[in-house]
Structure formats: C-alpha cells, structure tokens
Short mmCIF file of C-alpha atoms and ligand atoms in Angstrom, two decimals:
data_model
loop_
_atom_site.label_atom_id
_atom_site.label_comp_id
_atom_site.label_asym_id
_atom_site.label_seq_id
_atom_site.Cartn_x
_atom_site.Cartn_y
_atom_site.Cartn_z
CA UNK A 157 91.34 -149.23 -38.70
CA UNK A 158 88.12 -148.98 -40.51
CA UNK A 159 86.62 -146.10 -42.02
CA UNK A 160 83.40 -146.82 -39.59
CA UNK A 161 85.73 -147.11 -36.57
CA UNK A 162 87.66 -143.61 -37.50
CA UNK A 163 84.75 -141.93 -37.67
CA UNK A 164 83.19 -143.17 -34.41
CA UNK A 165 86.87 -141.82 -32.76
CA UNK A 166 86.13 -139.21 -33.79
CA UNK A 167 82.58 -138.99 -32.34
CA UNK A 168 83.43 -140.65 -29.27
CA UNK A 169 86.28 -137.75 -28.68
CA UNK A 170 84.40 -134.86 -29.41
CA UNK A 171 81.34 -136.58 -27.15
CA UNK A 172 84.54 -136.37 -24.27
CA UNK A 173 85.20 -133.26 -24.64
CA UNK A 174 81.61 -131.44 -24.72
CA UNK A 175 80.06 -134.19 -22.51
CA UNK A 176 77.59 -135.15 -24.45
CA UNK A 177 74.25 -136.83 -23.02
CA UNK A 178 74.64 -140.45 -23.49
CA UNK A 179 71.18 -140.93 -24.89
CA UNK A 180 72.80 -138.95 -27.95
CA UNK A 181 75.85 -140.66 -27.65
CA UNK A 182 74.18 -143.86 -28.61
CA UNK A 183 71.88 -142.14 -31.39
CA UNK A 184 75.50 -141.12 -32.94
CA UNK A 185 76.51 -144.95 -32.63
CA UNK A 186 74.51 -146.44 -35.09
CA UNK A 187 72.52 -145.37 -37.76
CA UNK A 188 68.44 -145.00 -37.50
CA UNK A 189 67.79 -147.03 -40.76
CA UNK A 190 69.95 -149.20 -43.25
CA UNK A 191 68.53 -150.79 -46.42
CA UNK A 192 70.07 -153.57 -48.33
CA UNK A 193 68.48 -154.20 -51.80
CA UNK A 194 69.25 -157.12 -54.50
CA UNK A 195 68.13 -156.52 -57.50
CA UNK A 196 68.69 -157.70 -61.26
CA UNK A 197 69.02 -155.79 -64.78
CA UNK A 198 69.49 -157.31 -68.18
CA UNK A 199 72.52 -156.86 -69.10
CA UNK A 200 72.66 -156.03 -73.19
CA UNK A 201 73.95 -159.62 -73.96
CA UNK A 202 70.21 -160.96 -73.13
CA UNK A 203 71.62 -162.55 -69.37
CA UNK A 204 70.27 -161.25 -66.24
CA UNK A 205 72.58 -159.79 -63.53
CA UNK A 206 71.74 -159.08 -59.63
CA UNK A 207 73.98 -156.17 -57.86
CA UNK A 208 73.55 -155.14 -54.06
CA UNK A 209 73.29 -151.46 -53.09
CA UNK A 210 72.84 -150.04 -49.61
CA UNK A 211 70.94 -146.67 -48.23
CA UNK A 212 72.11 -145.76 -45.14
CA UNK A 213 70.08 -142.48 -42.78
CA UNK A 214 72.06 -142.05 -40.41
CA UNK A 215 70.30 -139.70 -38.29
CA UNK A 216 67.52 -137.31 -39.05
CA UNK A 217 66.91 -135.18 -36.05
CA UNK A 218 68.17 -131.84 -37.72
CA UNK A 219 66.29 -132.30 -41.45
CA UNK A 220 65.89 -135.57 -43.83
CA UNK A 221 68.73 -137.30 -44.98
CA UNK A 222 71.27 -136.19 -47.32
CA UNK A 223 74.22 -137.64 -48.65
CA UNK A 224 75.79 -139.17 -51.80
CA UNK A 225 75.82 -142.39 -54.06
CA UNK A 226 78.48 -144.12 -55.12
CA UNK A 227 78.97 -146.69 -57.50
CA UNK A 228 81.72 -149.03 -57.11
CA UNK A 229 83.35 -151.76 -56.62
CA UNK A 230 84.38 -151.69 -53.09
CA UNK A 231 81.17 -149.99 -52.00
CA UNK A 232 80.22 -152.37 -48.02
CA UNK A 233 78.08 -151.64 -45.84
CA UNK A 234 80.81 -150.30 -43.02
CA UNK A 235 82.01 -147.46 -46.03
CA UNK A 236 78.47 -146.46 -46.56
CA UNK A 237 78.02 -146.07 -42.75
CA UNK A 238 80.89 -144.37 -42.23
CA UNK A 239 79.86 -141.54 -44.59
CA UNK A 240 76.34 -141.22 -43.80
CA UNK A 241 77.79 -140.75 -40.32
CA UNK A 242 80.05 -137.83 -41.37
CA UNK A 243 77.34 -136.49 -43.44
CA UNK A 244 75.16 -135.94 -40.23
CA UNK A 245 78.24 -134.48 -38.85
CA UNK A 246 78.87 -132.08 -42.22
CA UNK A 247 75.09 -130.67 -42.56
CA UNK A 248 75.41 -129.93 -38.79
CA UNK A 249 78.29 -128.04 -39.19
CA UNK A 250 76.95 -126.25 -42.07
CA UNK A 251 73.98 -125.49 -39.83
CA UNK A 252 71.61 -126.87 -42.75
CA UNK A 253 68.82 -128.37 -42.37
CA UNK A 254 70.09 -131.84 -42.86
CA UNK A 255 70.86 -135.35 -41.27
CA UNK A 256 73.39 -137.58 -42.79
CA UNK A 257 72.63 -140.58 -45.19
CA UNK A 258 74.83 -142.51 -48.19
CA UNK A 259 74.46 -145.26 -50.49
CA UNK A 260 75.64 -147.45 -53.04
CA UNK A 261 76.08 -150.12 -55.50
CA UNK A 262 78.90 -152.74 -55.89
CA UNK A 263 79.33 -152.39 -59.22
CA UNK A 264 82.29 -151.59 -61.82
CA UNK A 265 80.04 -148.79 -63.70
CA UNK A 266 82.82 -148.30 -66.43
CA UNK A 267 81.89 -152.32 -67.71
CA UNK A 268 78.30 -151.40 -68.08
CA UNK A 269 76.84 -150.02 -71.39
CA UNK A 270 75.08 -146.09 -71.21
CA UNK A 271 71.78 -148.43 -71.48
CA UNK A 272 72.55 -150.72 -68.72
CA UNK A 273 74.07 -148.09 -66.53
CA UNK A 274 70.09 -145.66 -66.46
CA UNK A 275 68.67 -149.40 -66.39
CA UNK A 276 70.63 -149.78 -63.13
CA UNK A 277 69.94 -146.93 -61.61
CA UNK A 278 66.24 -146.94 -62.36
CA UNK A 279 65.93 -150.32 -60.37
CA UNK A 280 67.85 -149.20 -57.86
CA UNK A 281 65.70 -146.02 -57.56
CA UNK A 282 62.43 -148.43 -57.35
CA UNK A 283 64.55 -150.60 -54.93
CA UNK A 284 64.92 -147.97 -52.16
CA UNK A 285 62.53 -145.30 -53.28
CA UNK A 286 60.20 -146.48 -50.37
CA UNK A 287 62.55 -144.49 -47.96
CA UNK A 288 63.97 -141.76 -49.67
CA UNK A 289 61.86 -138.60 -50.76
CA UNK A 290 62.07 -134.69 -51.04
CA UNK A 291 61.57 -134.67 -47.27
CA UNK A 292 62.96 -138.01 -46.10
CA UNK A 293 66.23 -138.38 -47.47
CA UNK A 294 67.59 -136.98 -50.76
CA UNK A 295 70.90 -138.46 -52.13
CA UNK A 296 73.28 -136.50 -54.43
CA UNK A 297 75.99 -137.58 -56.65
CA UNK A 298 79.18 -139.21 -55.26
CA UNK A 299 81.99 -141.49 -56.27
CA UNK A 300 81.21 -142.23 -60.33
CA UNK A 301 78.12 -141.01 -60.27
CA UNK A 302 76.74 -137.63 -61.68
CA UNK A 303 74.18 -135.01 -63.04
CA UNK A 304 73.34 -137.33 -65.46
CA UNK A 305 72.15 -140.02 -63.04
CA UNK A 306 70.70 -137.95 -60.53
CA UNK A 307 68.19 -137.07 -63.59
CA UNK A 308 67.64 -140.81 -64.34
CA UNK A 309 66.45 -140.93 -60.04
CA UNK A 310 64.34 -138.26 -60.26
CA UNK A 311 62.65 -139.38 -63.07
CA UNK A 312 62.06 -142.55 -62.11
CA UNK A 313 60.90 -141.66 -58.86
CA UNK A 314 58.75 -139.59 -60.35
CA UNK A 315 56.88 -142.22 -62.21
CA UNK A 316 56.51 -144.45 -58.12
CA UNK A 317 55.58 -140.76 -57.34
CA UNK A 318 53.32 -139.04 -60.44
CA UNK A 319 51.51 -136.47 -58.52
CA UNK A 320 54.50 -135.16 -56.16
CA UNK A 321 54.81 -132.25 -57.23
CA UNK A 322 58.33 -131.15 -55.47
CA UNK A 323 59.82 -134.48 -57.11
CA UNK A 324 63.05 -132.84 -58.23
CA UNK A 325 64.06 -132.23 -54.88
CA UNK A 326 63.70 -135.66 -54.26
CA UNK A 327 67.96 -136.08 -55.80
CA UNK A 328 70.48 -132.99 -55.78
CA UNK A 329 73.25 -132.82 -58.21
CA UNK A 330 71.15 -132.69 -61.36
CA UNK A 331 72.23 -131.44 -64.49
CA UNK A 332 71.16 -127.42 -65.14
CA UNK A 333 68.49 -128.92 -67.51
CA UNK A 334 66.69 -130.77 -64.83
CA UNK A 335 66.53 -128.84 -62.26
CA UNK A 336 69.96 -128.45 -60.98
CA UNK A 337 72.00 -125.45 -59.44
CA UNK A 338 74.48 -123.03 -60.64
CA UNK A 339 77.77 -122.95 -58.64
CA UNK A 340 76.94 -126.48 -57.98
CA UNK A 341 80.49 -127.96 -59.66
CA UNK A 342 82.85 -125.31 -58.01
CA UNK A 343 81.06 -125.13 -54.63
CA UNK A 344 83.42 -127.61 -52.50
CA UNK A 345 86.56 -125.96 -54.09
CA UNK A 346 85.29 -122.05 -53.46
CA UNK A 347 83.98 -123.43 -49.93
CA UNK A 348 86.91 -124.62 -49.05
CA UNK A 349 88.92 -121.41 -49.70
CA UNK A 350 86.16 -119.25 -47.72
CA UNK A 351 86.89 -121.58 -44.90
CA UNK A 352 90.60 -121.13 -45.28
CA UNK A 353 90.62 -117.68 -46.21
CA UNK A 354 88.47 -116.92 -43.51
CA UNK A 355 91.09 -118.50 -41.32
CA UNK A 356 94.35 -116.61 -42.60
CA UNK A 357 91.91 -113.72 -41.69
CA UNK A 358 92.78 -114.29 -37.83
CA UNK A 359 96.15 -114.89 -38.47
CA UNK A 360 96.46 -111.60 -40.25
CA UNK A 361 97.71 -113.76 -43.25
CA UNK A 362 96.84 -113.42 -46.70
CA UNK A 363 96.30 -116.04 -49.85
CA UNK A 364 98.31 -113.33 -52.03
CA UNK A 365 101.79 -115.17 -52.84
CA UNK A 366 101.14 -118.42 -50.62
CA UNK A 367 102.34 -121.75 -52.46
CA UNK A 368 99.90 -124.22 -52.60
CA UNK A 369 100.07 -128.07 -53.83
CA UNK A 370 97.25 -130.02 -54.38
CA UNK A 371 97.02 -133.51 -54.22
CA UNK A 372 93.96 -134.85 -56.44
CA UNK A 373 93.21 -132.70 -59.69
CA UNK A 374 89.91 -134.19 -60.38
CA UNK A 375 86.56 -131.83 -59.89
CA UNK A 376 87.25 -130.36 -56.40
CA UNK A 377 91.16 -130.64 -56.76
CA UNK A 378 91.14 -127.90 -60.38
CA UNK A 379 88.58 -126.52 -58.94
CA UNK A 380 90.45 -125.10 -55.99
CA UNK A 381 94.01 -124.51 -58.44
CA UNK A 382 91.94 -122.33 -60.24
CA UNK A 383 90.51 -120.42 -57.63
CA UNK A 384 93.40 -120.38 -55.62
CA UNK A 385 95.42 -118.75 -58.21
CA UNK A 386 92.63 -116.41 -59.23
CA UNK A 387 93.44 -114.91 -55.52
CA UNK A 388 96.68 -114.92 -56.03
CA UNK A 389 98.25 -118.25 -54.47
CA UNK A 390 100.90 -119.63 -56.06
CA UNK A 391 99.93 -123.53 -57.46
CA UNK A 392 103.41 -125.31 -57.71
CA UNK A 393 102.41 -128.29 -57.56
CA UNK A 394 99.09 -130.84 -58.51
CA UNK A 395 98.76 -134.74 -58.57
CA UNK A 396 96.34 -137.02 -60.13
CA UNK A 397 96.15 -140.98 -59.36
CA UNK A 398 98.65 -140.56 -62.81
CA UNK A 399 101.16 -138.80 -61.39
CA UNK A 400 102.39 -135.24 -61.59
CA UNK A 401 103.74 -131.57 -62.06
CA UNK A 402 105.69 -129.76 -60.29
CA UNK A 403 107.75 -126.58 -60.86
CA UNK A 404 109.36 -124.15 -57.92
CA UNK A 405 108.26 -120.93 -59.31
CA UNK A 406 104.03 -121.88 -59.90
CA UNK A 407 102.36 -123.05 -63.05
CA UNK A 408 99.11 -121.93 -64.96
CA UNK A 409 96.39 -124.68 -63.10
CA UNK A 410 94.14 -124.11 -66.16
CA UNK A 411 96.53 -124.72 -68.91
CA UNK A 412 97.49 -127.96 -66.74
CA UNK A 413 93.64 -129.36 -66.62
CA UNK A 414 92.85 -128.78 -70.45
CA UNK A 415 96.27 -130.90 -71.03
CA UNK A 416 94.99 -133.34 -68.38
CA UNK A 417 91.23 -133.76 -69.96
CA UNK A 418 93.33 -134.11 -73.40
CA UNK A 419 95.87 -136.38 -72.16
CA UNK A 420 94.27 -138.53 -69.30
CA UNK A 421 96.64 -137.24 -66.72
CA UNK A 422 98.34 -134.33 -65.12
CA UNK A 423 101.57 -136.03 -64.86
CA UNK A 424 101.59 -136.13 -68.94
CA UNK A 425 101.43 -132.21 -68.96
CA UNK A 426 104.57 -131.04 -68.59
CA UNK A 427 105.38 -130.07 -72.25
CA UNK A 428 101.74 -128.66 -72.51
CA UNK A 429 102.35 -126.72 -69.61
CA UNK A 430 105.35 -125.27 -71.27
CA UNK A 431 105.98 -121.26 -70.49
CA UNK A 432 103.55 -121.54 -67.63
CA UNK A 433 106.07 -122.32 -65.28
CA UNK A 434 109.73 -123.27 -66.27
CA UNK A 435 111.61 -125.85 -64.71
CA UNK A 436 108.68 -128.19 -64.77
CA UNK A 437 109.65 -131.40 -63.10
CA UNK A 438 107.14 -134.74 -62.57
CA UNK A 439 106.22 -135.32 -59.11
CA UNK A 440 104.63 -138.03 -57.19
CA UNK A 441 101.69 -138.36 -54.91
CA UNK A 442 104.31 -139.65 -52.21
CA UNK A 443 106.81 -136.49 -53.40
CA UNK A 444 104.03 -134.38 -53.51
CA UNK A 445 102.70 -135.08 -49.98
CA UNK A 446 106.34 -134.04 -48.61
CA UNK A 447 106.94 -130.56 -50.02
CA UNK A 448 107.36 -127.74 -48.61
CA UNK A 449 104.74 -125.05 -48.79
CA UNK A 450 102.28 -122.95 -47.27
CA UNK A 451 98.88 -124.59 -48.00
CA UNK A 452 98.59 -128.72 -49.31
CA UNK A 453 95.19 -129.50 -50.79
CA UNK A 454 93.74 -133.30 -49.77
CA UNK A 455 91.27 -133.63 -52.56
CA UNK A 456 91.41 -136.55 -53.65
CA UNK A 457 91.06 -139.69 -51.54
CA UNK A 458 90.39 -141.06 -48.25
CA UNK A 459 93.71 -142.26 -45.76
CA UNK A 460 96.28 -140.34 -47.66
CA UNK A 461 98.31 -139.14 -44.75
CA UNK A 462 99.20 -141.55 -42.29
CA UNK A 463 100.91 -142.86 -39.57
CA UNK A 464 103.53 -143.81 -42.02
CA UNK A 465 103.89 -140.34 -43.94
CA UNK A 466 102.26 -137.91 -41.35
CA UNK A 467 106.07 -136.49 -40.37
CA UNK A 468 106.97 -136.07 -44.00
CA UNK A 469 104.25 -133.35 -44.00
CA UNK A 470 105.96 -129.74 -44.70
CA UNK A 471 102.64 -127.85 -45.29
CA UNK A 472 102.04 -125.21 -42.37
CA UNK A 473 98.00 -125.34 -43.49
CA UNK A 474 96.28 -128.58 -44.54
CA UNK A 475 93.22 -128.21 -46.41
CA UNK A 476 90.90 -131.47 -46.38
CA UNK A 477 88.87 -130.87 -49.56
CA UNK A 478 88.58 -134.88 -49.73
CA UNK A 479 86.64 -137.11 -47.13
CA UNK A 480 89.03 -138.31 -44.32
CA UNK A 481 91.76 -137.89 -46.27
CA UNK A 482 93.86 -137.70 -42.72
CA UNK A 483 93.57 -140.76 -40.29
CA UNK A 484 92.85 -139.94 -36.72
CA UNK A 485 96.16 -141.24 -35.54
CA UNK A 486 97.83 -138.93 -38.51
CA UNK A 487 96.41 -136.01 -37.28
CA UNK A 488 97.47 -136.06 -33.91
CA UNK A 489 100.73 -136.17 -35.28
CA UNK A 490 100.28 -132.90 -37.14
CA UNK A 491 98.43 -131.26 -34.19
CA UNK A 492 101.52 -131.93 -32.32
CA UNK A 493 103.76 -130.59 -35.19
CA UNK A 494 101.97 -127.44 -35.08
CA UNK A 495 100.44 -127.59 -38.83
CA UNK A 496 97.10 -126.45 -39.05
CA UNK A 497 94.32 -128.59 -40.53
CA UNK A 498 91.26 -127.34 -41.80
CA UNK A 499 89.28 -131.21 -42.22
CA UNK A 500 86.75 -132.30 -43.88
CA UNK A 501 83.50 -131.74 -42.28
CA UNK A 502 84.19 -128.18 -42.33
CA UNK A 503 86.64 -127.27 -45.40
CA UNK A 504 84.17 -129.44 -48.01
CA UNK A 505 80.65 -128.70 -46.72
CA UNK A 506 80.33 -126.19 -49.84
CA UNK A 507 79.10 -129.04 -51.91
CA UNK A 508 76.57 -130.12 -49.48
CA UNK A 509 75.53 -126.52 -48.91
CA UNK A 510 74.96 -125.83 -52.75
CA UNK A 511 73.30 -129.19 -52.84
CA UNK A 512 70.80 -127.84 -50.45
CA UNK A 513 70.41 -124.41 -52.19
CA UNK A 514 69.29 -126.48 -55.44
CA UNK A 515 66.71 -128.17 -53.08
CA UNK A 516 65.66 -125.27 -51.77
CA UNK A 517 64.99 -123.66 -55.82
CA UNK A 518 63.40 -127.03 -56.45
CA UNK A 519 60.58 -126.81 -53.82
CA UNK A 520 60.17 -123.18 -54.30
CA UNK A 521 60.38 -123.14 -58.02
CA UNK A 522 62.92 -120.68 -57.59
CA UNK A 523 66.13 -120.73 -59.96
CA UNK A 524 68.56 -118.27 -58.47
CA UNK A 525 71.97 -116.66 -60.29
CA UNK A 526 75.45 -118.05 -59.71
CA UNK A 527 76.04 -114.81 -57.63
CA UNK A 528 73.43 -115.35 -55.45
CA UNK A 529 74.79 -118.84 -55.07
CA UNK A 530 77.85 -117.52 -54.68
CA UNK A 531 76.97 -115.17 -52.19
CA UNK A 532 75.13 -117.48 -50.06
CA UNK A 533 77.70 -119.80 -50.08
CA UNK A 534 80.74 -117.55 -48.41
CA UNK A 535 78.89 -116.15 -45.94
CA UNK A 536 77.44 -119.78 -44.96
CA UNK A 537 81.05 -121.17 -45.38
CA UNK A 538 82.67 -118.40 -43.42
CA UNK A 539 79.69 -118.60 -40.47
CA UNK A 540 80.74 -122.67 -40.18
CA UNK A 541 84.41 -121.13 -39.89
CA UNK A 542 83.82 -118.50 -37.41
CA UNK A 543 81.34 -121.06 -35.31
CA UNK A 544 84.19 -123.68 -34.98
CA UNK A 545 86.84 -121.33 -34.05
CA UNK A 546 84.63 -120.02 -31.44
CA UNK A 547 84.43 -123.70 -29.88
CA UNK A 548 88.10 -124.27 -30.59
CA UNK A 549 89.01 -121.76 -28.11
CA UNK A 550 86.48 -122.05 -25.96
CA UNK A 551 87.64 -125.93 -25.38
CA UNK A 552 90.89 -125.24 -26.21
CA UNK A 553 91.10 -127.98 -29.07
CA UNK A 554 91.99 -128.12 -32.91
CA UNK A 555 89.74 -127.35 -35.17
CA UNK A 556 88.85 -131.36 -36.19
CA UNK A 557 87.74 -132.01 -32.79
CA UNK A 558 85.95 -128.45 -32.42
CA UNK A 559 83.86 -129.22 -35.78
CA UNK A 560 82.39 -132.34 -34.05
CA UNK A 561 81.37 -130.42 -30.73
CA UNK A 562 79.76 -128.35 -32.70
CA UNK A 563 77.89 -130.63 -34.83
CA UNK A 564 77.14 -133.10 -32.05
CA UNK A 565 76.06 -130.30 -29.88
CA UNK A 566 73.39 -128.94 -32.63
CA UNK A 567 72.36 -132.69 -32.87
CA UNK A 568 71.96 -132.73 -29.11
CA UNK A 569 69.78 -129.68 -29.32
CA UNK A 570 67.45 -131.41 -31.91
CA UNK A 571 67.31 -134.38 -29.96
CA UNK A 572 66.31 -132.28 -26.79
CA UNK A 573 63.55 -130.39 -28.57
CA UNK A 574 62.30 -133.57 -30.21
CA UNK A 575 61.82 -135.56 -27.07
CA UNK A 576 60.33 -132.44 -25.05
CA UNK A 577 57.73 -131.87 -27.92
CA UNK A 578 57.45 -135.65 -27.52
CA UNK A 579 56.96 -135.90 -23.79
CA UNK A 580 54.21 -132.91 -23.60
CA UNK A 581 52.27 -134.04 -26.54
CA UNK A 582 52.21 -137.63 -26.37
CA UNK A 583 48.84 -139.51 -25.39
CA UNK A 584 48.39 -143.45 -24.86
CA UNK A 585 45.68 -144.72 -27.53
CA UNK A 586 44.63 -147.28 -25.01
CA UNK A 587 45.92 -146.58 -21.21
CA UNK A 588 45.92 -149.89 -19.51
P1 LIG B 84 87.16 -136.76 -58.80
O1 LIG B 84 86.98 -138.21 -59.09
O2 LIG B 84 86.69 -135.74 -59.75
O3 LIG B 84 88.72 -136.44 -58.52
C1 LIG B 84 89.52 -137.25 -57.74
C2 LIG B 84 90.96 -136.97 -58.16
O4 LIG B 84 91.86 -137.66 -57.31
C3 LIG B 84 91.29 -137.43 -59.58
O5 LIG B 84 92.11 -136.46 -60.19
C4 LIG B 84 92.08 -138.72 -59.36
O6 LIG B 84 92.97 -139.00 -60.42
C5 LIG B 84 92.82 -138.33 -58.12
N1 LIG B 84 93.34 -139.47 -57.37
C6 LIG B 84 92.82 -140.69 -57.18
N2 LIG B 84 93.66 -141.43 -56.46
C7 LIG B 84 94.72 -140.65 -56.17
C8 LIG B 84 95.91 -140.82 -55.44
N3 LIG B 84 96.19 -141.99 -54.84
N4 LIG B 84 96.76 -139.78 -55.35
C9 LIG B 84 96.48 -138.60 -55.96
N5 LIG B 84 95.39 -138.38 -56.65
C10 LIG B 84 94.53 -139.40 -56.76
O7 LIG B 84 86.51 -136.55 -57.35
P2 LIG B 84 86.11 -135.19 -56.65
O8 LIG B 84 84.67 -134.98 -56.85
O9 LIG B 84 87.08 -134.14 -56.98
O10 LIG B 84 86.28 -135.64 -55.13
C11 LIG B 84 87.57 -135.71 -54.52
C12 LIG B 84 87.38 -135.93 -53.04
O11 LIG B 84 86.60 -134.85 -52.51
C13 LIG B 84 86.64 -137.20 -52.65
O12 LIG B 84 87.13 -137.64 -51.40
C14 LIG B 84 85.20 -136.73 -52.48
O13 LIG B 84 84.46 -137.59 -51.61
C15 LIG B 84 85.47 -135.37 -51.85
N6 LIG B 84 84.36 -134.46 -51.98
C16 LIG B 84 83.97 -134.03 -53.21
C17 LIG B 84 82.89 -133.18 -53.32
C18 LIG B 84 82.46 -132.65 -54.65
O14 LIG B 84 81.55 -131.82 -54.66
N7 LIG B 84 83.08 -133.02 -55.74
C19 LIG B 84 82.20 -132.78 -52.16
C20 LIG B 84 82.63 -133.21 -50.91
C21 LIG B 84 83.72 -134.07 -50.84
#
C-alpha cells in the first residue's frame, strides 16, 4: 500500500468514527492545489540539466500551508501528497495555525556541486514562488535539505518579492544567522518526550530507569538519546541505516554520536563507546526492532514496522518520532497486543511547532530565548497530549485514531466558519 493510500485509511477511519460531514470528507480527499514545475540549471560542466519538483497545499482552512522539502531521488507526486496530507493533520493537532503542504525535487543532491545545489534551489524558488508566501504557504526543511537552503529560498524570494517586508517568514528552518529559531534542532526530540512523558503521567509511571532503544540516530533520533538520558532513561540501544550498539546495562548516547559524526556510523562505535557501557554488542535495525524494553524510538524512516515484524515488537511504549514509521495494518497488530503507540502526528509535531514560533519572531521582529522556546513548546506539546487523550476516551479508541478526530474535527470547525462567513457575506456581481 501506498504512502497516499495509508494516510487516506487513516482519514477515512477517524472520519468513521467522529462522523465527519462529507463535504469535509472530500476536502480531506484531495489536496486544494498541486504544482508541478520543470526547470533547468547549468550544471558546472557547461551542459544544461532539467529536474521536476512538486508543491503540494493540501488544505488551508486552519492557516497557510506549511510543510517540508525534500530533495531526492524518489521524491513522486503520491509521497509529496501523502505528507502534505499529514501535515494538515499535524498543525491541527498542534492547534497551530497551519494547513498542510510538501514539496520536492527528484534529484540526487549529494552529485551536485555547493554551486549547483543554491543554483537549484534558487530556480526552484522562482519556479513555485507564485504560490508560496509568508501567508500562503511556507515550506521548511525536510529530507536533505537544511538551514542552509532555507536561506538560499528566502533570499531569492526576496529578490521576486523586494519590498515584502516579512520575507523571512516566507521559509522556516533557517540558520540562526538568517532569521532562524533557537530550540529549532532539538524541538521534535524534546516534543516527543513531553508527549510521552506527559503520558507516563496518567499511568503514574516515570522516565527515571525506563530502557529505551532508538531506531534512527540521525537529528531527531540523538536528539531524543540525549534527552532521554538527561531524565534519567536508560538508552541501551541506537541504530543508524549502518548498523548498531547495543549493551544490556545503557550506554553514554553522547559519547556514541561524537564517535558516529567521526566515524560515519553508530554501529562503528563500539570501541569509542568503551567504559560507557560494558558488554557492548552490535545490533541490527531488524535486532533492534525486537528487543525488549520499555520505550522504542521510530525516528528514522517511514514503514519500519510491519505486517511482517509487527509481533516481534517487545516495546510496551512506541514512540513515532519518524513519519509513518508504523503501517496501518502494523498498528492494529500492536493495538491488539496491548503496546502503546504514541504516532506521529502527535509525538513529532515539536518541529512543526518551533517552526511556527520562528515565523511568528520573523513577522514580529521578535527573537525570543531558547527558554522561552522551550517553554512554549512543553506546554503546547503536553496540551496536544492531554487534547487527544481526552478524545481517546471519549471514543474509546487508541491514541492514532484519536489524533485524527481531533485534527479532522478542528478542520471541520474551520470549514464551518468559513462557509457561514461565506454564505452571509456573499453578494452576486451581476444577479441574473
Ligand atoms: P536524519 O536524516 O537526521 O536521521 C535519520 C536517521 O535514520 C539516520 O541516522 C539514518 O542513518 C537512519 N536510518 C536511515 N535508514 C535507516 C534504517 N533502515 N534503519 C535504521 N536507521 C536508519 O533525519 P531526521 O531529521 O532525524 O528525521 C528522522 C525522521 O523523523 C524522518 O522520518 C523525518 O521525516 C521525521 N521528522 C523529523 C523532524 C525533524 O525536525 N528533524 C520533524 C518531524 C519528523
């Protein structure tokens, strides 16, 4: 199944179980606008070379557009719907001021030079910058893209754009320099543990001594071992698309990440790691997936667990850090097998939610600390977590399911006010 279809399954279940109006059902169906662009840079060896990149918006009702870029090569069209989908889903959750939107290039980014790769995004900006804007639709970094090149999009748009004066807000993501937002890199890792800490909190549970593994050790995935541990968690194991470490008794996360920027890979830390945590042992993603411990980490990719490996799973708390990192079809499985699964649209919406506290500063001219940041961030985090546990029992459904009723419900509200503004205030031009 499709990324696209998963997510509508999602939709279409949560739509079931709140009984949404179908006029909103079909505005969740498809996205309001999708642009295709085709356009050429020269490439340093004097030829000229088209790519194809996408903008998707899904919906709008609740705020502009928000929502990553990616570059890569398997970027389509049914990928970049799917997340601008689950970004409208996301902001709503967050209860920011958002709708959901995504795009992309196919391209391999790591075969272009530094001067090819601003040259690319710079025509890519001009290529769609006649739909996105501070107030329209703001994209953000994704998949191998960063601060870096959200500052080449906001400069360029700011030469289309010379006398908009909130043009920074136009991208999120930036680098400090240019306009960017403290608490920015850690906020989908420290979200994340405000949404499961505020969970343990019902439970009567505490992080304090919990082991954690973590599969993905990339910006969210250290992120989150460092934290974690800071708390008092227990990391005992971590994975990387390399491999891995594991060792019964915990390991120092921090030690393992400067080995891992040094080496290229977790899985080549074990001797670097060394009086951290003895008995260090290399584990696999598949291995890794399997053991046994309190709280497993998704932060790395989407469709990790599966129909296939859902069983395996010995975690009793599954935090989705990653984007649909559990199918739908996986996750009934663990429903039924009592583990608890914090997902995606709730657990990672810190990154979203700093991304829209940077566009706030931007079109106030504000630049605020990293504790206010900080601040913000938990209690926003921990509202999101109290609001879907409130739907969860009033439905009676997991928390996946009770994110989307949420969401779709706030949508539903937007919709309703817009079309009741609409009806009162509309006039025919020329009544026939
Ligand atoms: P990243 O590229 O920094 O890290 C990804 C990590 O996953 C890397 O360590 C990589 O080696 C590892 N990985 C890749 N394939 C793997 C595999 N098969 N098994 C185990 N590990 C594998 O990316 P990131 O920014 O940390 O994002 C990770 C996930 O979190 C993505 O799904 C992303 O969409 C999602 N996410 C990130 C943010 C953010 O702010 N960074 C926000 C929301 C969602």
């Amino acid at each position: 199944m499709s990324l696209y279809e998963n997510t509508q399954k999602l939709i279409v279940r949560a739509a079931d179980t709140m009984d949404l109006m179908p006029e909103v059902r079909v505005v969740m169906n498809e996205p309001e606008r999708i642009l295709t662009v085709d356009f050429h840079i020269h490439r340093d060896n004097g030829k000229i070379e088209m790519f194809r990149g996408f903008r998707v918006q899904h919906n709008t009702l609740r705020g502009p557009a928000k929502g990553g870029i990616r570059f890569h090569p398997q970027v389509d069209m049914g990928e970049v719907k799917a997340l601008a989908g689950w970004m409208s889903i996301k902001c709503a959750v967050a209860d920011i001021p958002y709708g959901g939107g995504k795009g992309g290039i196919e391209v391999d980014s790591a075969k272009l030079s530094g001067c090819e790769l601003e040259q690319l995004t710079r025509e890519f900006t001009r290529a769609i910058a006649p739909i996105i804007g501070p107030r329209r639709d703001v994209p953000a970094p994704d998949v191998r893209t960063n601060g870096q090149i959200m500052d080449w999009i906001a400069d360029e748009y700011h030469k289309i754009h010379p006398k908009e004066d909130d043009y920074l807000a136009v991208v999120t993501g930036k680098t400090l320099e240019n306009g960017g937002s403290l608490g920015r890199d850690s906020a989908t890792a420290a979200g994340g543990v405000h949404v499961l800490e505020a969970f343990l909190e019902t439970k009567k549970e505490q992080l304090k001594g919990m082991r954690v593994a973590i599969q993905g050790f990339g910006n969210a995935g250290h992120h989150a071992a460092r934290i974690l541990q800071e708390k008092g968690a227990k990391i005992i194991a971590v994975t990387d698309s390399k491999g891995g470490i594991f060792a019964e008794d915990g390991f120092d996360p921090i030690k393992a990440h400067n080995c891992k920027l040094k080496k290229g890979g977790v899985g080549e830390c074990l001797l670097e790691s060394e009086g951290s945590g003895k008995d260090q042992k290399e584990i696999s993603n598949d291995d890794i997936l399997a053991l046994e411990c309190d709280i497993l980490v998704l932060a790395a990719l989407e469709n990790q667990v599966t129909i296939e490996n859902a069983e395996n799973i010995r975690a009793k708390i599954v935090v989705e850090l990653a984007n649909g990192p559990t199918t739908p079809e996986a996750h009934e499985i663990l429903e039924k097998r009592m583990i608890t699964v914090l997902p995606d649209v709730l657990a990672n919406a810190g990154g979203v939610t700093v991304s829209y506290y940077e566009w706030e500063q931007n079109l106030r001219h504000e630049k605020w600390t990293e504790e206010q940041v900080a601040e913000k961030l938990e209690k926003s985090q921990k509202k999101a977590f109290e609001d879907v546990a409130k739907i969860a029992e009033e439905f009676k459904t997991d928390f996946r399911n009770a994110s989307y009723v949420l969401a779709l419900r706030r949508i539903e509200h937007a919709f309703l006010e817009k079309h009741s503004a609409a009806a009162h205030g509309f006039s025919c031009s020329n009544p026939i």
